[in-house]
Structure formats: C-alpha cells, structure tokens
C-alpha cells in the first residue's frame, strides 16, 4: 500500500481519556501542563472531560462517556482526521466492561498514525516534543487508492 503525507498542524486537537482508576492522574497531569494544553483544542470522553474542565479550567469538548459510546465517537473523529493526538491513561490492572471499544480506539490511532500516550511518562515526552508547536510530518497509508483498487475487483 502506498503512503501519502498528511502533516499535523501546529495547533493540535488532543483527545483526553482515562479509565476510572486513572482519572485523577490525568486531571493532575492536565493541571501541571495547563499552559501547554490551553493552546490546543481538547476533546474528552464524558466524565473525564467534565472533571478536567471543572478541576483545571481548561476548555474541553465533551463527548459521551466511554462505555456509552465516547470511545467510538473519538475513534470516528480520528478516522476523519479531526483528532491529532490521543492521551489515554488506561488502567492495566483493572478489567474494563467496554474493553472492545478501547481496543478499537487504540487500533484506529495506530491505523491513522497519530501519537498516543498511555501513561504519564509518554504523555510528558509528547508535550516536550518540538512538534507540539510546529507542523509534524506524518505518513498515512493511501486508503483512497486501496479502496479504488478494491472497487475494481468487484466489477
């Protein structure tokens, strides 16, 4: 499959997600990085977004809660190229009833080649990157050509 270029803009749209056991850690992380995050557009799943907004004063576009479809909403926004980065503090020691949705969200982030942080250390590294304030080059699979080739197979 061919690759095409689609750079990420200097002002990123960042998705913020956390499992119940990690919500406070994400809120605390957002508070520590408030000056950096305030420049960017923030999306969050319902409860997480609400807590971040209330406790930090950051503006967050809130979607449904994860188990109610918020993870899937974020996945759709990733596929539509509206989300440029995913910060997902997941709890590896607790089972999640909506685990298939979580896996689908992480799969879409990988498919569309967006930066993902699943813990505080990685999230810190992403924010420290020079790409946070500049255009970030990235390659994407050329799904348009893939789909066009598939339609020829069906004729």
mmCIF file of C-alpha atoms in Angstrom:
data_model
loop_
_atom_site.group_PDB
_atom_site.id
_atom_site.type_symbol
_atom_site.label_atom_id
_atom_site.label_comp_id
_atom_site.label_asym_id
_atom_site.label_seq_id
_atom_site.Cartn_x
_atom_site.Cartn_y
_atom_site.Cartn_z
ATOM 1 C CA UNK A 1 0.000 0.000 0.000
ATOM 2 C CA UNK A 2 1.362 3.392 -0.970
ATOM 3 C CA UNK A 3 1.964 6.114 1.601
ATOM 4 C CA UNK A 4 0.797 9.698 1.430
ATOM 5 C CA UNK A 5 1.786 12.675 3.547
ATOM 6 C CA UNK A 6 -0.637 14.492 5.813
ATOM 7 C CA UNK A 7 1.124 16.703 8.347
ATOM 8 C CA UNK A 8 -0.349 17.515 11.736
ATOM 9 C CA UNK A 9 -0.917 21.264 12.265
ATOM 10 C CA UNK A 10 0.856 23.380 14.908
ATOM 11 C CA UNK A 11 -2.379 23.674 16.905
ATOM 12 C CA UNK A 12 -3.305 20.088 17.714
ATOM 13 C CA UNK A 13 -6.659 18.582 18.598
ATOM 14 C CA UNK A 14 -5.935 16.316 21.551
ATOM 15 C CA UNK A 15 -8.210 13.571 22.864
ATOM 16 C CA UNK A 16 -8.068 13.014 26.633
ATOM 17 C CA UNK A 17 -9.347 9.715 28.004
ATOM 18 C CA UNK A 18 -8.855 7.902 31.316
ATOM 19 C CA UNK A 19 -10.209 4.813 32.963
ATOM 20 C CA UNK A 20 -11.867 5.359 36.339
ATOM 21 C CA UNK A 21 -8.749 4.411 38.315
ATOM 22 C CA UNK A 22 -6.643 6.897 36.313
ATOM 23 C CA UNK A 23 -8.987 9.901 36.021
ATOM 24 C CA UNK A 24 -7.387 11.837 38.877
ATOM 25 C CA UNK A 25 -3.915 11.139 37.482
ATOM 26 C CA UNK A 26 -4.999 12.597 34.125
ATOM 27 C CA UNK A 27 -6.611 15.614 35.800
ATOM 28 C CA UNK A 28 -3.396 16.218 37.779
ATOM 29 C CA UNK A 29 -1.319 15.822 34.611
ATOM 30 C CA UNK A 30 -3.535 18.331 32.766
ATOM 31 C CA UNK A 31 -3.168 20.781 35.651
ATOM 32 C CA UNK A 32 0.641 20.511 35.506
ATOM 33 C CA UNK A 33 0.614 21.080 31.736
ATOM 34 C CA UNK A 34 -2.227 23.575 31.620
ATOM 35 C CA UNK A 35 -0.209 26.301 29.858
ATOM 36 C CA UNK A 36 0.708 23.938 27.005
ATOM 37 C CA UNK A 37 -2.715 22.302 26.717
ATOM 38 C CA UNK A 38 -4.549 25.634 26.784
ATOM 39 C CA UNK A 39 -3.160 26.463 23.320
ATOM 40 C CA UNK A 40 -4.616 23.313 21.771
ATOM 41 C CA UNK A 41 -8.137 22.015 21.155
ATOM 42 C CA UNK A 42 -9.153 19.408 23.703
ATOM 43 C CA UNK A 43 -11.734 16.629 23.435
ATOM 44 C CA UNK A 44 -12.620 14.225 26.190
ATOM 45 C CA UNK A 45 -14.932 11.399 26.929
ATOM 46 C CA UNK A 46 -17.813 12.491 29.161
ATOM 47 C CA UNK A 47 -16.788 12.080 32.780
ATOM 48 C CA UNK A 48 -13.085 12.571 32.121
ATOM 49 C CA UNK A 49 -13.688 15.733 30.095
ATOM 50 C CA UNK A 50 -16.024 17.140 32.731
ATOM 51 C CA UNK A 51 -13.532 16.529 35.547
ATOM 52 C CA UNK A 52 -10.659 18.064 33.574
ATOM 53 C CA UNK A 53 -12.746 21.121 32.747
ATOM 54 C CA UNK A 54 -14.008 21.602 36.330
ATOM 55 C CA UNK A 55 -10.702 20.978 38.080
ATOM 56 C CA UNK A 56 -8.318 22.744 35.673
ATOM 57 C CA UNK A 57 -10.420 25.391 33.937
ATOM 58 C CA UNK A 58 -9.314 24.073 30.532
ATOM 59 C CA UNK A 59 -11.955 24.087 27.816
ATOM 60 C CA UNK A 60 -12.825 20.535 26.797
ATOM 61 C CA UNK A 61 -15.326 19.456 24.161
ATOM 62 C CA UNK A 62 -17.073 16.636 25.954
ATOM 63 C CA UNK A 63 -18.409 13.581 24.164
ATOM 64 C CA UNK A 64 -20.348 10.679 25.651
ATOM 65 C CA UNK A 65 -18.743 8.690 28.446
ATOM 66 C CA UNK A 66 -16.513 5.880 27.175
ATOM 67 C CA UNK A 67 -18.878 2.971 27.914
ATOM 68 C CA UNK A 68 -21.791 4.894 26.411
ATOM 69 C CA UNK A 69 -20.055 5.436 23.061
ATOM 70 C CA UNK A 70 -17.489 8.172 23.748
ATOM 71 C CA UNK A 71 -14.566 5.925 22.775
ATOM 72 C CA UNK A 72 -16.302 5.207 19.482
ATOM 73 C CA UNK A 73 -17.006 8.908 18.922
ATOM 74 C CA UNK A 74 -13.302 9.649 19.382
ATOM 75 C CA UNK A 75 -12.426 6.784 17.046
ATOM 76 C CA UNK A 76 -14.654 8.290 14.363
ATOM 77 C CA UNK A 77 -13.002 11.679 14.839
ATOM 78 C CA UNK A 78 -9.582 10.043 14.458
ATOM 79 C CA UNK A 79 -10.692 8.340 11.221
ATOM 80 C CA UNK A 80 -11.985 11.708 9.961
ATOM 81 C CA UNK A 81 -8.609 13.345 10.811
ATOM 82 C CA UNK A 82 -10.092 15.655 13.467
ATOM 83 C CA UNK A 83 -8.012 14.233 16.347
ATOM 84 C CA UNK A 84 -4.240 14.652 16.111
ATOM 85 C CA UNK A 85 -3.099 13.081 19.380
ATOM 86 C CA UNK A 86 -4.513 10.668 21.956
ATOM 87 C CA UNK A 87 -3.657 10.842 25.644
ATOM 88 C CA UNK A 88 -5.250 7.775 27.206
ATOM 89 C CA UNK A 89 -4.385 6.976 30.809
ATOM 90 C CA UNK A 90 -5.629 3.406 30.924
ATOM 91 C CA UNK A 91 -5.619 1.172 33.948
ATOM 92 C CA UNK A 92 -3.725 -2.030 33.081
ATOM 93 C CA UNK A 93 -4.652 -3.651 36.412
ATOM 94 C CA UNK A 94 -8.447 -3.392 36.105
ATOM 95 C CA UNK A 95 -10.729 -5.119 33.645
ATOM 96 C CA UNK A 96 -12.974 -2.780 31.684
ATOM 97 C CA UNK A 97 -16.502 -3.698 30.593
ATOM 98 C CA UNK A 98 -16.043 -1.749 27.346
ATOM 99 C CA UNK A 99 -12.616 -3.211 26.539
ATOM 100 C CA UNK A 100 -13.503 -3.895 22.859
ATOM 101 C CA UNK A 101 -14.257 -0.168 22.410
ATOM 102 C CA UNK A 102 -10.924 0.737 23.999
ATOM 103 C CA UNK A 103 -9.056 -1.657 21.711
ATOM 104 C CA UNK A 104 -10.886 -0.246 18.684
ATOM 105 C CA UNK A 105 -9.907 3.295 19.698
ATOM 106 C CA UNK A 106 -6.234 2.342 20.056
ATOM 107 C CA UNK A 107 -6.372 0.423 16.760
ATOM 108 C CA UNK A 108 -7.709 3.480 14.929
ATOM 109 C CA UNK A 109 -4.987 5.649 16.423
ATOM 110 C CA UNK A 110 -2.426 3.167 15.061
ATOM 111 C CA UNK A 111 -4.136 2.906 11.649
ATOM 112 C CA UNK A 112 -4.151 6.689 11.212
ATOM 113 C CA UNK A 113 -0.649 7.120 12.665
ATOM 114 C CA UNK A 114 -1.383 9.640 15.401
ATOM 115 C CA UNK A 115 0.776 9.962 18.524
ATOM 116 C CA UNK A 116 -0.612 8.037 21.509
ATOM 117 C CA UNK A 117 0.395 8.184 25.161
ATOM 118 C CA UNK A 118 -0.954 5.531 27.501
ATOM 119 C CA UNK A 119 0.900 6.716 30.591
ATOM 120 C CA UNK A 120 2.219 9.887 32.183
ATOM 121 C CA UNK A 121 5.842 9.459 31.102
ATOM 122 C CA UNK A 122 4.921 9.114 27.434
ATOM 123 C CA UNK A 123 2.438 11.990 27.657
ATOM 124 C CA UNK A 124 5.212 14.177 29.132
ATOM 125 C CA UNK A 125 7.504 13.248 26.238
ATOM 126 C CA UNK A 126 4.846 14.103 23.661
ATOM 127 C CA UNK A 127 4.253 17.534 25.173
ATOM 128 C CA UNK A 128 8.009 18.159 25.356
ATOM 129 C CA UNK A 129 8.389 17.435 21.642
ATOM 130 C CA UNK A 130 9.217 20.336 19.346
ATOM 131 C CA UNK A 131 6.346 19.092 17.164
ATOM 132 C CA UNK A 132 3.825 20.315 19.739
ATOM 133 C CA UNK A 133 4.231 23.875 18.425
ATOM 134 C CA UNK A 134 5.024 23.103 14.802
ATOM 135 C CA UNK A 135 3.821 21.091 11.856
ATOM 136 C CA UNK A 136 4.573 17.417 12.353
ATOM 137 C CA UNK A 137 5.204 15.387 9.216
ATOM 138 C CA UNK A 138 3.453 12.036 9.121
ATOM 139 C CA UNK A 139 2.816 9.306 6.598
ATOM 140 C CA UNK A 140 -0.526 7.641 6.157
ATOM 141 C CA UNK A 141 -1.459 4.599 4.155
ATOM 142 C CA UNK A 142 -3.146 5.710 0.956
ATOM 143 C CA UNK A 143 -6.547 4.225 1.674
ATOM 144 C CA UNK A 144 -8.114 6.141 -1.228
ATOM 145 C CA UNK A 145 -6.056 4.114 -3.705
ATOM 146 C CA UNK A 146 -6.684 0.949 -1.684
ATOM 147 C CA UNK A 147 -10.440 1.491 -1.840
ATOM 148 C CA UNK A 148 -10.315 2.357 -5.538
ATOM 149 C CA UNK A 149 -8.386 -0.862 -6.231
ATOM 150 C CA UNK A 150 -10.938 -2.853 -4.225
ATOM 151 C CA UNK A 151 -13.838 -1.433 -6.228
ATOM 152 C CA UNK A 152 -12.159 -2.604 -9.443
ATOM 153 C CA UNK A 153 -12.053 -6.141 -8.011
ATOM 154 C CA UNK A 154 -15.836 -6.064 -7.601
ATOM 155 C CA UNK A 155 -16.625 -5.083 -11.184
#
